[in-house]
Amino acid sequence: NPDRVGLPVVASVLSGVGVTPWRLMFIIPALGAALLGAAGWAFARAAGEPRWAAPIYATALVLSVPFALTTKSYLDNVLADGPMVAAAAALLLVAAGPGAGVMTAALLAAAILMHWAVGGVFAAIGLFFALFLLPESISQHRIGAPWSSTSAGRVGAAVGGGLAMGALPLLVTPGGNVPDRGTGRHFHGNVRRHLPRYRLTLVVAALGLGTVAARFGRRAGRHRHVLLLMAAWLVPPSLAAALYGAGVGLPLMRFLGVAFPLPLLAAALLTTIVVAASRVPGRSRIPVVTAATALVVASLAGLAAVAEDVTDSSLPSITPAELGPIRSAVAYAHHADASALVIVVPDDPGRAFRRVRMLAPARLIPRP
């Protein structure tokens, strides 16, 4: 998609050193997982977690249902997840003090350029975070700090810089795809297929316990910013869920696809279990810590099993019912001798056009 310039640019650069776009497509989920794991590690450290807890965060993110669902076909989305979570880690540093604003803006811009919808949603999350920081910023201003030096001012400036850096290149990008809501049938189908994977009953329980875990046992001053960021992060998917429930046709699963507070708070819960076990006095400490560690490993293994199930149940991007008409359309376009050629595809024009364009030679599907 020309309005998601990051992936085509990356593919073009790598093709110059011998990695063809065809080969690149097969390893993007692994590359995205590596980026997301590194970002989860950074988030844990920015949140004040001990070093041994960082792998828990990294693993929980990579094995999460949102990421597993994304890796099946949304490759530009996959590469935007890592910069988004890394930007969240940088936002925690910005809220705590000066020094990480440029890094935050660059990471947010990277997410926008890779996938404007994902980056745009996270920009909104950053603005909500700045809004939630206003009470403490007012207190900072009252004791003499200029607004630009308050936590909300720094976060707002970093997000604004990221929006400018990411959005300006899109304005000069030739072509583009205007999102087509259509009838909403595709959105509803995704909800029916994918929402049960989230196991909402367990998720709500984990959110509550994870929130308590993030509140207690953390470094002084860090837990409040972490909880405010998690609350801001949950605003867009919560609003989307409410609107979807009210009958508005929107891609709800895309919003849930960036709901990474779910695995982040689960990681906070697992970390707190180990921390609590390590505080047991006397000879009981070693067996209790061993049991807690085993529980963490078993929980992560359970996440891996769910992620594997989500991946194994993937459907082909093009169904057999779609493939036949597309082949006929491409063959007709290839052999027809006409100065102007129009192919009308019924049912779902937006979805069909993207698949015809994917399979047809570029010269048959010109783009103005």
C-alpha positions as semicolon CSV with decimal commas, in nm:
position;residue;x (nm);y (nm);z (nm)
1;N;0,000;0,000;0,000
2;P;0,157;0,332;-0,103
3;D;0,014;0,508;0,202
4;R;0,222;0,274;0,422
5;V;0,562;0,365;0,291
6;G;0,782;0,191;0,547
7;L;0,758;-0,166;0,421
8;P;0,809;-0,084;0,050
9;V;1,111;0,130;0,140
10;V;1,261;-0,142;0,359
11;A;1,201;-0,399;0,085
12;S;1,361;-0,171;-0,173
13;V;1,669;-0,110;0,039
14;L;1,717;-0,478;0,120
15;S;1,666;-0,578;-0,243
16;G;1,974;-0,371;-0,321
17;V;2,184;-0,608;-0,108
18;G;2,032;-0,927;-0,245
19;V;1,728;-0,984;-0,021
20;T;1,436;-0,990;-0,260
21;P;1,090;-0,874;-0,146
22;W;0,964;-1,228;-0,208
23;R;1,212;-1,375;0,043
24;L;1,162;-1,086;0,284
25;M;0,790;-1,157;0,318
26;F;0,859;-1,499;0,471
27;I;1,079;-1,369;0,753
28;I;0,894;-1,049;0,845
29;P;0,699;-1,215;1,131
30;A;1,030;-1,328;1,283
31;L;1,184;-0,984;1,234
32;G;0,877;-0,822;1,387
33;A;0,896;-1,060;1,684
34;A;1,261;-0,969;1,740
35;L;1,180;-0,598;1,729
36;L;0,883;-0,638;1,961
37;G;1,083;-0,849;2,207
38;A;1,357;-0,586;2,224
39;A;1,095;-0,316;2,272
40;G;0,931;-0,517;2,552
41;W;1,271;-0,548;2,720
42;A;1,315;-0,170;2,697
43;F;0,966;-0,111;2,837
44;A;1,038;-0,328;3,140
45;R;1,355;-0,133;3,217
46;A;1,182;0,204;3,160
47;A;0,904;0,091;3,396
48;G;1,161;0,030;3,669
49;E;1,156;-0,350;3,659
50;P;1,470;-0,545;3,754
51;R;1,687;-0,681;3,474
52;W;1,579;-1,039;3,527
53;A;1,216;-0,933;3,462
54;A;1,285;-0,787;3,118
55;P;1,275;-1,128;2,942
56;I;0,932;-1,190;3,094
57;Y;0,799;-0,874;2,933
58;A;0,967;-0,949;2,601
59;T;0,833;-1,304;2,590
60;A;0,482;-1,209;2,699
61;L;0,457;-0,953;2,419
62;V;0,588;-1,182;2,146
63;L;0,357;-1,466;2,254
64;S;0,051;-1,244;2,296
65;V;-0,271;-1,302;2,105
66;P;-0,270;-0,951;1,947
67;F;0,074;-1,013;1,796
68;A;-0,007;-1,371;1,691
69;L;-0,316;-1,255;1,505
70;T;-0,122;-0,975;1,338
71;T;0,163;-1,194;1,212
72;K;-0,071;-1,399;0,994
73;S;-0,102;-1,140;0,718
74;Y;-0,060;-0,780;0,837
75;L;0,312;-0,756;0,769
76;D;0,341;-0,377;0,779
77;N;0,145;-0,385;1,104
78;V;0,391;-0,642;1,243
79;L;0,687;-0,412;1,178
80;A;0,503;-0,117;1,337
81;D;0,441;-0,300;1,667
82;G;0,804;-0,288;1,780
83;P;0,851;0,088;1,729
84;M;0,514;0,148;1,896
85;V;0,606;-0,039;2,217
86;A;0,954;0,117;2,209
87;A;0,787;0,458;2,184
88;A;0,580;0,366;2,490
89;A;0,901;0,291;2,681
90;A;1,046;0,624;2,568
91;L;0,728;0,804;2,678
92;L;0,784;0,673;3,031
93;L;1,132;0,825;3,023
94;V;0,994;1,154;2,887
95;A;0,732;1,168;3,161
96;A;1,002;1,110;3,425
97;G;1,234;1,383;3,299
98;P;1,395;1,550;2,996
99;G;1,624;1,369;2,756
100;A;1,420;1,119;2,552
101;G;1,191;1,345;2,352
102;V;1,373;1,313;2,020
103;M;1,392;0,936;2,056
104;T;1,018;0,920;2,128
105;A;0,937;1,132;1,823
106;A;1,159;0,920;1,597
107;L;1,004;0,593;1,717
108;L;0,651;0,727;1,678
109;A;0,735;0,853;1,328
110;A;0,870;0,509;1,240
111;A;0,542;0,349;1,349
112;I;0,341;0,601;1,145
113;L;0,551;0,551;0,832
114;M;0,530;0,173;0,864
115;H;0,153;0,171;0,923
116;W;-0,024;0,504;0,952
117;A;-0,329;0,358;1,129
118;V;-0,122;0,187;1,400
119;G;0,102;0,490;1,444
120;G;-0,199;0,721;1,446
121;V;-0,371;0,521;1,718
122;F;-0,057;0,530;1,931
123;A;-0,024;0,906;1,875
124;A;-0,374;0,936;2,020
125;I;-0,263;0,717;2,311
126;G;0,031;0,952;2,371
127;L;-0,202;1,253;2,374
128;F;-0,432;1,079;2,623
129;F;-0,125;1,006;2,836
130;A;-0,033;1,376;2,829
131;L;-0,390;1,460;2,931
132;F;-0,375;1,217;3,224
133;L;-0,048;1,380;3,334
134;L;-0,209;1,724;3,362
135;P;-0,280;1,711;3,739
136;E;0,085;1,651;3,827
137;S;0,191;1,900;3,561
138;I;-0,028;2,169;3,718
139;S;0,148;2,102;4,049
140;Q;0,486;2,127;3,876
141;H;0,386;2,455;3,714
142;R;0,270;2,601;4,044
143;I;0,615;2,555;4,196
144;G;0,782;2,738;3,909
145;A;0,831;2,495;3,621
146;P;0,737;2,631;3,278
147;W;0,465;2,436;3,100
148;S;0,714;2,307;2,845
149;S;0,915;2,147;3,125
150;T;0,624;1,970;3,291
151;S;0,564;1,599;3,232
152;A;0,252;1,666;3,022
153;G;0,433;1,935;2,822
154;R;0,727;1,707;2,744
155;V;0,502;1,416;2,644
156;G;0,283;1,640;2,429
157;A;0,585;1,791;2,253
158;A;0,737;1,449;2,184
159;V;0,410;1,316;2,039
160;G;0,363;1,630;1,831
161;G;0,715;1,597;1,693
162;G;0,651;1,233;1,604
163;L;0,327;1,323;1,425
164;A;0,505;1,589;1,221
165;M;0,797;1,363;1,131
166;G;0,570;1,074;1,036
167;A;0,281;1,254;0,868
168;L;0,470;1,496;0,645
169;P;0,623;1,223;0,422
170;L;0,275;1,077;0,370
171;L;0,155;1,408;0,225
172;V;0,402;1,380;-0,064
173;T;0,352;1,007;-0,123
174;P;0,206;0,947;-0,469
175;G;-0,120;0,757;-0,488
176;G;-0,274;0,609;-0,180
177;N;-0,559;0,391;-0,065
178;V;-0,861;0,554;0,090
179;P;-1,001;0,318;0,356
180;D;-1,326;0,166;0,232
181;R;-1,564;0,069;0,510
182;G;-1,795;-0,110;0,268
183;T;-2,085;-0,290;0,430
184;G;-1,886;-0,380;0,741
185;R;-1,937;-0,751;0,677
186;H;-1,562;-0,814;0,675
187;F;-1,524;-0,634;1,011
188;H;-1,803;-0,841;1,167
189;G;-1,650;-1,162;1,030
190;N;-1,317;-1,079;1,190
191;V;-1,483;-1,019;1,525
192;R;-1,666;-1,351;1,511
193;R;-1,350;-1,541;1,417
194;H;-1,089;-1,370;1,630
195;L;-1,251;-1,225;1,942
196;P;-1,292;-1,565;2,117
197;R;-0,912;-1,602;2,097
198;Y;-0,877;-1,322;2,351
199;R;-1,057;-1,522;2,622
200;L;-1,209;-1,206;2,765
201;T;-1,297;-1,353;3,104
202;L;-0,935;-1,442;3,174
203;V;-0,816;-1,114;3,022
204;V;-1,034;-0,902;3,251
205;A;-0,909;-1,095;3,554
206;A;-0,548;-1,058;3,439
207;L;-0,600;-0,686;3,381
208;G;-0,724;-0,637;3,735
209;L;-0,449;-0,843;3,895
210;G;-0,185;-0,691;3,667
211;T;-0,297;-0,340;3,758
212;V;-0,261;-0,421;4,128
213;A;0,079;-0,575;4,058
214;A;0,194;-0,268;3,865
215;R;0,082;-0,050;4,156
216;F;0,269;-0,231;4,432
217;G;0,626;-0,349;4,456
218;R;0,764;-0,107;4,198
219;R;1,017;0,171;4,225
220;A;0,877;0,485;4,380
221;G;0,734;0,723;4,122
222;R;0,743;0,475;3,832
223;H;0,421;0,285;3,898
224;R;0,197;0,590;3,860
225;H;0,324;0,676;3,513
226;V;0,304;0,312;3,407
227;L;-0,059;0,287;3,517
228;L;-0,150;0,618;3,352
229;L;0,009;0,502;3,026
230;M;-0,174;0,168;3,045
231;A;-0,502;0,354;3,106
232;A;-0,436;0,583;2,809
233;W;-0,346;0,281;2,594
234;L;-0,679;0,116;2,671
235;V;-0,888;0,420;2,576
236;P;-0,891;0,366;2,193
237;P;-0,982;-0,006;2,205
238;S;-1,242;0,063;2,475
239;L;-1,401;0,340;2,268
240;A;-1,388;0,119;1,958
241;A;-1,557;-0,166;2,147
242;A;-1,829;0,068;2,272
243;L;-1,893;0,208;1,923
244;Y;-1,891;-0,137;1,768
245;G;-2,140;-0,256;2,030
246;A;-2,359;0,043;1,942
247;G;-2,371;-0,072;1,579
248;V;-2,098;0,141;1,422
249;G;-1,913;-0,050;1,150
250;L;-1,543;-0,016;1,229
251;P;-1,244;-0,256;1,232
252;L;-1,263;-0,348;1,599
253;M;-1,000;-0,621;1,572
254;R;-0,746;-0,370;1,441
255;F;-0,787;-0,173;1,765
256;L;-0,755;-0,489;1,973
257;G;-0,450;-0,578;1,764
258;V;-0,256;-0,297;1,933
259;A;-0,393;-0,362;2,283
260;F;-0,053;-0,450;2,427
261;P;-0,141;-0,341;2,783
262;L;-0,293;-0,689;2,812
263;P;0,040;-0,880;2,790
264;L;0,231;-0,597;2,961
265;L;0,011;-0,612;3,271
266;A;0,026;-0,992;3,261
267;A;0,405;-0,964;3,266
268;A;0,382;-0,723;3,559
269;L;0,171;-0,980;3,744
270;L;0,421;-1,261;3,679
271;T;0,709;-1,039;3,788
272;T;0,532;-0,946;4,109
273;I;0,478;-1,313;4,191
274;V;0,853;-1,376;4,175
275;V;0,929;-1,058;4,372
276;A;0,683;-1,158;4,644
277;A;0,832;-1,508;4,658
278;S;1,183;-1,366;4,699
279;R;1,071;-1,179;5,010
280;V;0,974;-1,495;5,196
281;P;1,209;-1,520;5,496
282;G;1,414;-1,818;5,610
283;R;1,468;-2,154;5,450
284;S;1,135;-2,146;5,274
285;R;1,258;-1,881;5,032
286;I;1,435;-2,115;4,786
287;P;1,145;-2,358;4,733
288;V;0,895;-2,072;4,716
289;V;1,103;-1,885;4,458
290;T;1,145;-2,210;4,263
291;A;0,769;-2,264;4,262
292;A;0,707;-1,904;4,155
293;T;0,959;-1,937;3,872
294;A;0,795;-2,260;3,759
295;L;0,458;-2,081;3,758
296;V;0,602;-1,804;3,537
297;V;0,752;-2,057;3,296
298;A;0,426;-2,253;3,283
299;S;0,228;-1,933;3,218
300;L;0,455;-1,831;2,933
301;A;0,435;-2,184;2,792
302;G;0,057;-2,151;2,802
303;L;0,082;-1,826;2,608
304;A;0,304;-2,003;2,354
305;A;0,044;-2,278;2,311
306;V;-0,230;-2,020;2,250
307;A;-0,012;-1,831;2,001
308;E;0,067;-2,154;1,820
309;D;-0,302;-2,239;1,800
310;V;-0,381;-1,893;1,660
311;T;-0,110;-1,931;1,397
312;D;-0,202;-2,287;1,300
313;S;-0,566;-2,191;1,251
314;S;-0,478;-1,926;0,993
315;L;-0,688;-1,908;0,680
316;P;-0,536;-1,848;0,335
317;S;-0,523;-1,484;0,232
318;I;-0,705;-1,585;-0,086
319;T;-0,977;-1,848;-0,060
320;P;-1,034;-2,106;-0,334
321;A;-1,365;-1,939;-0,414
322;E;-1,183;-1,611;-0,480
323;L;-0,890;-1,760;-0,670
324;G;-1,090;-1,888;-0,969
325;P;-1,253;-1,554;-1,065
326;I;-0,925;-1,369;-1,002
327;R;-0,738;-1,605;-1,235
328;S;-1,002;-1,552;-1,501
329;A;-0,986;-1,174;-1,460
330;V;-0,606;-1,168;-1,480
331;A;-0,606;-1,399;-1,787
332;Y;-0,863;-1,179;-1,959
333;A;-0,664;-0,864;-1,881
334;H;-0,348;-1,029;-2,010
335;H;-0,490;-1,134;-2,346
336;A;-0,745;-0,859;-2,418
337;D;-0,643;-0,605;-2,678
338;A;-0,810;-0,284;-2,567
339;S;-0,694;0,073;-2,511
340;A;-0,907;0,098;-2,197
341;L;-0,989;-0,201;-1,983
342;V;-1,238;-0,216;-1,699
343;I;-1,290;-0,524;-1,487
344;V;-1,596;-0,521;-1,262
345;V;-1,569;-0,758;-0,968
346;P;-1,887;-0,797;-0,759
347;D;-1,938;-0,888;-0,393
348;D;-1,655;-0,707;-0,210
349;P;-1,482;-0,461;-0,448
350;G;-1,222;-0,331;-0,201
351;R;-1,105;-0,678;-0,098
352;A;-1,119;-0,814;-0,456
353;F;-0,921;-0,523;-0,601
354;R;-0,634;-0,574;-0,359
355;R;-0,614;-0,943;-0,446
356;V;-0,633;-0,886;-0,820
357;R;-0,359;-0,627;-0,787
358;M;-0,151;-0,869;-0,582
359;L;-0,164;-1,146;-0,842
360;A;-0,172;-0,951;-1,168
361;P;0,141;-0,822;-1,344
362;A;0,202;-0,458;-1,253
363;R;0,162;-0,340;-1,612
364;L;-0,200;-0,462;-1,610
365;I;-0,290;-0,274;-1,293
366;P;-0,148;0,076;-1,344
367;R;-0,161;0,322;-1,058
368;P;-0,204;0,692;-1,134
